[in-house]
XYZ file of C-alpha atoms in Angstrom:
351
model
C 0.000 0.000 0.000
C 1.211 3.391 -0.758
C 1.424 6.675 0.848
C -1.275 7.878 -0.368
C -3.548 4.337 0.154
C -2.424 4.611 3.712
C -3.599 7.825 3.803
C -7.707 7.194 2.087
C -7.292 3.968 4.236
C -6.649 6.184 7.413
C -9.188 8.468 6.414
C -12.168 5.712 5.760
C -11.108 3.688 8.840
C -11.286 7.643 10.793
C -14.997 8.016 9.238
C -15.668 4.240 10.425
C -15.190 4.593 13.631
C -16.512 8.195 14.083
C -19.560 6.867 12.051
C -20.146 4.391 15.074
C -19.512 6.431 17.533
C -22.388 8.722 16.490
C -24.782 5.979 15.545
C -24.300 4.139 18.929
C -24.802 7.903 20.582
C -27.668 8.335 18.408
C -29.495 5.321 19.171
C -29.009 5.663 22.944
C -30.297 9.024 23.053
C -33.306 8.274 20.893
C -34.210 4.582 21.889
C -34.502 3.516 25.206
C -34.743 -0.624 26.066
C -37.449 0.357 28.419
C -39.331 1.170 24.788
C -38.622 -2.042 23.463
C -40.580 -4.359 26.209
C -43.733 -5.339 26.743
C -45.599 -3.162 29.636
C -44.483 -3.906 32.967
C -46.871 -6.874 34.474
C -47.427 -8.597 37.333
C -47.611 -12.403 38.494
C -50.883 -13.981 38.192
C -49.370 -16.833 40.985
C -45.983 -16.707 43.086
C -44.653 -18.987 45.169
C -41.895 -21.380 46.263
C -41.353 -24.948 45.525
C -39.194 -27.315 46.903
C -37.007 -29.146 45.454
C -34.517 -30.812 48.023
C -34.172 -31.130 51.695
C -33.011 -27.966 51.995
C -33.835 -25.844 49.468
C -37.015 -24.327 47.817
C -36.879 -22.009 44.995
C -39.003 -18.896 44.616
C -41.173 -18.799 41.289
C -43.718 -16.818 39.305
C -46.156 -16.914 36.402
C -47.193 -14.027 34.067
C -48.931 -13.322 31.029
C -51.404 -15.995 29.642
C -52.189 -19.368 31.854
C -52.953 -20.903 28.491
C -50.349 -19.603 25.815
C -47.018 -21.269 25.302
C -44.822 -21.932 27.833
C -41.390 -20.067 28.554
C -38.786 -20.458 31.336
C -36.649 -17.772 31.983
C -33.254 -18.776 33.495
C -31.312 -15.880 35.513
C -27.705 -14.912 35.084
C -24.818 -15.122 37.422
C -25.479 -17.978 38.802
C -26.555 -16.462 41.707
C -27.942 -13.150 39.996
C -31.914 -13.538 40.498
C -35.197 -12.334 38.505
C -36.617 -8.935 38.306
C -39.657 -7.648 37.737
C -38.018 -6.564 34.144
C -37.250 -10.048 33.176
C -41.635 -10.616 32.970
C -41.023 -8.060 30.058
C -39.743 -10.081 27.430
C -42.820 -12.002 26.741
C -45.703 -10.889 25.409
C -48.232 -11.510 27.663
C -50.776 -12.000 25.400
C -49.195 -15.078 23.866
C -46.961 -16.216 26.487
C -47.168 -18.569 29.792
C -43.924 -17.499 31.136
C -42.690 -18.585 34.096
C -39.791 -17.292 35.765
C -37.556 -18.613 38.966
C -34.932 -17.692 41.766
C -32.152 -20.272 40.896
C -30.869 -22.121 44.353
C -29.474 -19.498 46.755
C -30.471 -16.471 44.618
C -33.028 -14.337 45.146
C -35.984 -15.234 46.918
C -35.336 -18.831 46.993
C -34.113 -20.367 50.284
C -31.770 -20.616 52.385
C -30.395 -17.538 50.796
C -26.854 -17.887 49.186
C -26.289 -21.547 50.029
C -23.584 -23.349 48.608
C -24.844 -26.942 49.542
C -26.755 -28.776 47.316
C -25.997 -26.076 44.340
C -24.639 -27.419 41.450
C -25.341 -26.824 37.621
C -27.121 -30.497 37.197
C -29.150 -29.820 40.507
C -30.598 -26.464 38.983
C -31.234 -28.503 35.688
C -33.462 -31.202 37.595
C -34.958 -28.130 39.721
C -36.299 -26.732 35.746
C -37.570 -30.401 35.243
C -39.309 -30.488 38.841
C -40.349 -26.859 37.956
C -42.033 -28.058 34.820
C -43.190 -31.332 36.448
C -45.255 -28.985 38.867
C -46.939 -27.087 36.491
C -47.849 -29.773 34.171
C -46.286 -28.145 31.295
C -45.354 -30.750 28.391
C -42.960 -29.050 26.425
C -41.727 -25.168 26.766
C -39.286 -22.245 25.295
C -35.822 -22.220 26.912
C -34.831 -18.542 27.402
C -31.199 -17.473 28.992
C -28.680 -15.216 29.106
C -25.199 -15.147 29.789
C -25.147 -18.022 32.937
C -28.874 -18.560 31.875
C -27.669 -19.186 28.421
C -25.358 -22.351 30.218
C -27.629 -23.568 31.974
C -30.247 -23.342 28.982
C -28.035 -25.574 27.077
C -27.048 -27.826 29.926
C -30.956 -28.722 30.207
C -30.949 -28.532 26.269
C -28.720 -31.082 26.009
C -29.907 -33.281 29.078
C -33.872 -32.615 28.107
C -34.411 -31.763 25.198
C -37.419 -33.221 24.157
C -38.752 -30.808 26.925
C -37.464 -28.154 24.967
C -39.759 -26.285 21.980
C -37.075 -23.581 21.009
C -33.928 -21.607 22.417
C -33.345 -17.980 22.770
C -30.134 -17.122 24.518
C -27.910 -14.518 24.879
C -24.201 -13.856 25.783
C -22.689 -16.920 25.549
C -21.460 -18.287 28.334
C -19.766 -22.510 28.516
C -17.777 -22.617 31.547
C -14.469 -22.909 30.184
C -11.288 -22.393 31.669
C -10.300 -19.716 28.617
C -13.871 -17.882 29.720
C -13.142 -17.521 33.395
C -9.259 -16.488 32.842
C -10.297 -13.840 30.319
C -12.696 -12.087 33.137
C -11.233 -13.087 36.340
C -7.452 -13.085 36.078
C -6.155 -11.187 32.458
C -8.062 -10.209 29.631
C -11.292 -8.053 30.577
C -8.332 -6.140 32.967
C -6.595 -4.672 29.883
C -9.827 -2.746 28.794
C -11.196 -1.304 32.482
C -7.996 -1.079 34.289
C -9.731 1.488 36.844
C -12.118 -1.161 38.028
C -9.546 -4.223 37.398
C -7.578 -2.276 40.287
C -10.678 -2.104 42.743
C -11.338 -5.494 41.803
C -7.819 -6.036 43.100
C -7.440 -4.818 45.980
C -8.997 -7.040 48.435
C -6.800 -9.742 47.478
C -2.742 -9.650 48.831
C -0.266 -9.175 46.104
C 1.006 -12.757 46.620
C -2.329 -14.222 45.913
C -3.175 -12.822 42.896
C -1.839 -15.233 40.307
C -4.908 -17.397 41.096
C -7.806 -14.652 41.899
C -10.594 -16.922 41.535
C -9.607 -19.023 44.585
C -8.547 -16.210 46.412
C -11.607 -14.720 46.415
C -13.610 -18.043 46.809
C -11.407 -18.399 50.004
C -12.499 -15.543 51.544
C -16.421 -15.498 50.013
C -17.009 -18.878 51.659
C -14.912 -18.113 55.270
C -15.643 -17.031 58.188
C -14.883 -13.444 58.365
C -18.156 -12.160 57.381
C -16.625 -8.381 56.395
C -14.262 -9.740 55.066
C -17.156 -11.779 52.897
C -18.984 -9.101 52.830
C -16.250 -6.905 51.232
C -15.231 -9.360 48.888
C -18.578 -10.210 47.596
C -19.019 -6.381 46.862
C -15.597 -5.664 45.007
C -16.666 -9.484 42.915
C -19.990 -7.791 42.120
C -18.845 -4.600 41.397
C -16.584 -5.856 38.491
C -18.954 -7.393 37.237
C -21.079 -4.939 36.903
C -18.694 -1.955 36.020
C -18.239 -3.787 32.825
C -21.258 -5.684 31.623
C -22.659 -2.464 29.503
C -21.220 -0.856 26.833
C -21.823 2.284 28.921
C -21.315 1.540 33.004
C -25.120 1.778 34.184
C -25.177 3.224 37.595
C -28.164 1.095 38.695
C -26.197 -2.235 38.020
C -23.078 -0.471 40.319
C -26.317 0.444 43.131
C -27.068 -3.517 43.380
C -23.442 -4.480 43.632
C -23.159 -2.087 46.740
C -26.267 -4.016 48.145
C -25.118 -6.733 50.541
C -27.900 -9.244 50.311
C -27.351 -9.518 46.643
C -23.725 -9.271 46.204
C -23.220 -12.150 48.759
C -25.323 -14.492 46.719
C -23.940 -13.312 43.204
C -20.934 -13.185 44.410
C -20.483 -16.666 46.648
C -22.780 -18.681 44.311
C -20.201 -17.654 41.218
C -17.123 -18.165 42.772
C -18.499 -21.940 43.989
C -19.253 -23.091 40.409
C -16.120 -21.317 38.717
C -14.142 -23.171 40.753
C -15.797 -26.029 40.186
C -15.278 -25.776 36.510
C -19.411 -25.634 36.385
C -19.752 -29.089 37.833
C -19.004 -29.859 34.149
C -16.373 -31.494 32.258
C -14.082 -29.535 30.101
C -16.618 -27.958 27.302
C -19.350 -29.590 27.701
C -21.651 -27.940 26.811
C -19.932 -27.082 23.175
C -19.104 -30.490 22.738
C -22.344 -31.986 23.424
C -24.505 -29.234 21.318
C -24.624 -31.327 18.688
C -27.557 -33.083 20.477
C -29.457 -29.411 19.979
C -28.604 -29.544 16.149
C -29.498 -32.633 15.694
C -33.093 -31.952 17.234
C -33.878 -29.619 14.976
C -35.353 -27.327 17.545
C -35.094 -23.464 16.488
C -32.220 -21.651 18.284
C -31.545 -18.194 18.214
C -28.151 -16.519 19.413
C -27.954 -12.752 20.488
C -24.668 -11.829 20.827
C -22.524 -8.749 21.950
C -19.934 -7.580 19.544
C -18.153 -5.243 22.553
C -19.089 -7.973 25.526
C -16.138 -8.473 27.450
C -18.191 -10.424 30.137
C -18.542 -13.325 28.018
C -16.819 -12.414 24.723
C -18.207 -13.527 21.277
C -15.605 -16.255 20.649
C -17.773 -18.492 22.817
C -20.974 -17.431 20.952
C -19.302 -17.919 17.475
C -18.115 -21.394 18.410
C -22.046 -22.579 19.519
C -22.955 -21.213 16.511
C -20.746 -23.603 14.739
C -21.719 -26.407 16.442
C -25.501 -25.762 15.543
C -24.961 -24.034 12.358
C -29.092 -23.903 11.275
C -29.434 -21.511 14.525
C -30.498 -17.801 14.154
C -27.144 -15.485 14.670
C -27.198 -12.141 15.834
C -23.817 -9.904 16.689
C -25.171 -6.573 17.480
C -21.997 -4.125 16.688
C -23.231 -1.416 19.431
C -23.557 -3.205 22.273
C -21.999 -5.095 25.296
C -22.871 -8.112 27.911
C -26.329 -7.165 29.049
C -30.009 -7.994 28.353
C -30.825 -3.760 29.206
C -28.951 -2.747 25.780
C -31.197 -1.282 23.152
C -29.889 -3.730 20.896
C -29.781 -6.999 22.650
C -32.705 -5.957 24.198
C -34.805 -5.630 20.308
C -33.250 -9.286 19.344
C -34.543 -10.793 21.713
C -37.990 -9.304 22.052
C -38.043 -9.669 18.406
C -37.041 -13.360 19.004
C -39.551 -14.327 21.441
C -42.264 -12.609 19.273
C -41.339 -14.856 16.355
C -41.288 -18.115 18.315
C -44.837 -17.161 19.306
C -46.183 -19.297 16.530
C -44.496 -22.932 17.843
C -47.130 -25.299 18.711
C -46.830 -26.313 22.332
């Protein structure tokens, strides 16, 4: 390339970038995700179910007791439902029904680590649907939601009418080193450094059981401040933009201890899963034939789209969405339009 190519090609790539920089302002200012719902709505029945010994999970139903069945499966593990989550599904169409994972949430006892494992949460959707004498329903997850979608995927899937998931997230060793030890650090060095600093200098070559040490002992400020600087993290990078409401529920102790605690239990437990799983065994979702759609982050460095790219290639027939303007989470305009729009087209499966 010569001088002057280098010079149009510096000039394009300038307009490129400056060109999505203004559309990704543009669109935030003029479209909100709040826009892109369904009307806020409440249960129609809540309750708790148990499942084990010890624990009972917190659920709720919305929308229509005789449309077509959805779950929706939280993030984190360990994150819990909101009332925004209902939003999703039209209500109209929809029986969704919508849980507190083991630990999280409202489900009891609150973040437990007994008894909480990835195929214990997959047998709690199967008791789940069991209960409510539902044959056969829509799978919907994001990020941890979208693992344990696929876990139950693969384990039940003639349960299973369609996918939707969202930030793609398998459990493997390369996935947890990216965001908890080097890789995410590189791009938010300000909050890499207050995710830091709870941990001694010698310890940090290994952060993830450093923290689990101290999130599961006995020192319960020490827990307590661990659990907040884990959460915080998190949260200080899962947008494109940092929200300020997803930094508020870090700083809330309740919730950080079970996002917090619960995570740290199955990433050091590899997920409870052996290595890639849930990628190696997706061919049992292609091979169903079930529809799958995949909304992806270009910018997510919570669960980067490596991961997302390599389902994809493992059920090739699925729908594929990267959306260029956006990061990790479900309250992006854009993620937040695929999968509404997603939902709304698998309203026409027959149960």
């Amino acid at each position: 390339m010569g001088l002057l190519g280098q010079k149009v090609y510096t000039f394009l790539r300038r307009c490129q970038i400056s060109n999505f920089a203004r559309f990704a302002t543009t669109r935030a200012a003029t479209m909100s995700d709040e826009t892109l719902l369904y009307p806020a709505i409440e249960p129609f029945f809540s309750g708790h179910l148990k499942v084990s010994d010890l624990h009972s999970i917190y659920y709720e139903q919305c929308g229509n007791k005789d449309g077509l069945p959805i779950v929706f499966l939280h993030g984190g593990p360990g994150g819990g439902i909101s009332p925004r989550d209902r939003r999703f599904f039209d209500p109209k169409a929809y029986h969704a029904v919508l849980f507190d994972q083991r630990g999280a949430g409202k489900s009891t006892p609150a973040h437990c680590l007994e008894e909480n494992d990835t195929w214990s949460l997959v047998e709690d959707i199967e008791k789940l649907r069991k209960h409510l004498n539902i044959e056969r329903w829509v799978v919907f997850g994001g990020s941890w939601g979208s693992t344990l979608a696929l876990a139950y995927a693969e384990k039940h899937v003639d349960r299973v009418l369609g996918l939707v998931l969202r930030g793609i997230f398998t459990l493997r060793k390369a996935e947890i080193d990216w965001f908890y030890q080097k890789g995410a650090s590189f791009m938010f060095p300000e909050a890499w450094e207050q995710y830091l600093e709870p941990i001694p200098v010698a310890e940090r070559s290994d952060l993830l059981s450093a923290y689990h040490k101290r999130l599961i002992g006995e020192n319960q400020t020490e827990q307590v401040r661990c659990a907040k600087a884990w959460s915080t993290w998190e949260m200080a990078t899962s947008q494109l933009r940092t929200n300020p409401e997803n930094l508020a529920k870090a700083a809330e102790d309740k919730w950080a201890l079970a996002f917090a605690r619960i995570e740290s239990h199955y990433f050091v437990n590899e997920g409870f899963m052996r290595p890639n799983q849930i990628i190696e065994d997706a061919g049992i979702i292609a091979d169903s034939g079930i529809p799958v759609s995949i909304v992806q982050g270009r910018y997510d460095v919570v669960c980067p789209a490596t991961t997302a790219w390599d389902l994809f290639k493992k059920i090739p027939k699925a729908e594929f969405f990267i959306v260029d303007d956006c990061g990790h989470s479900a309250k992006e305009v854009g993620i937040t339009e695929k999968l509404v729009a997603a939902c709304d087209k698998y309203k026409s499966l027959k149960k």
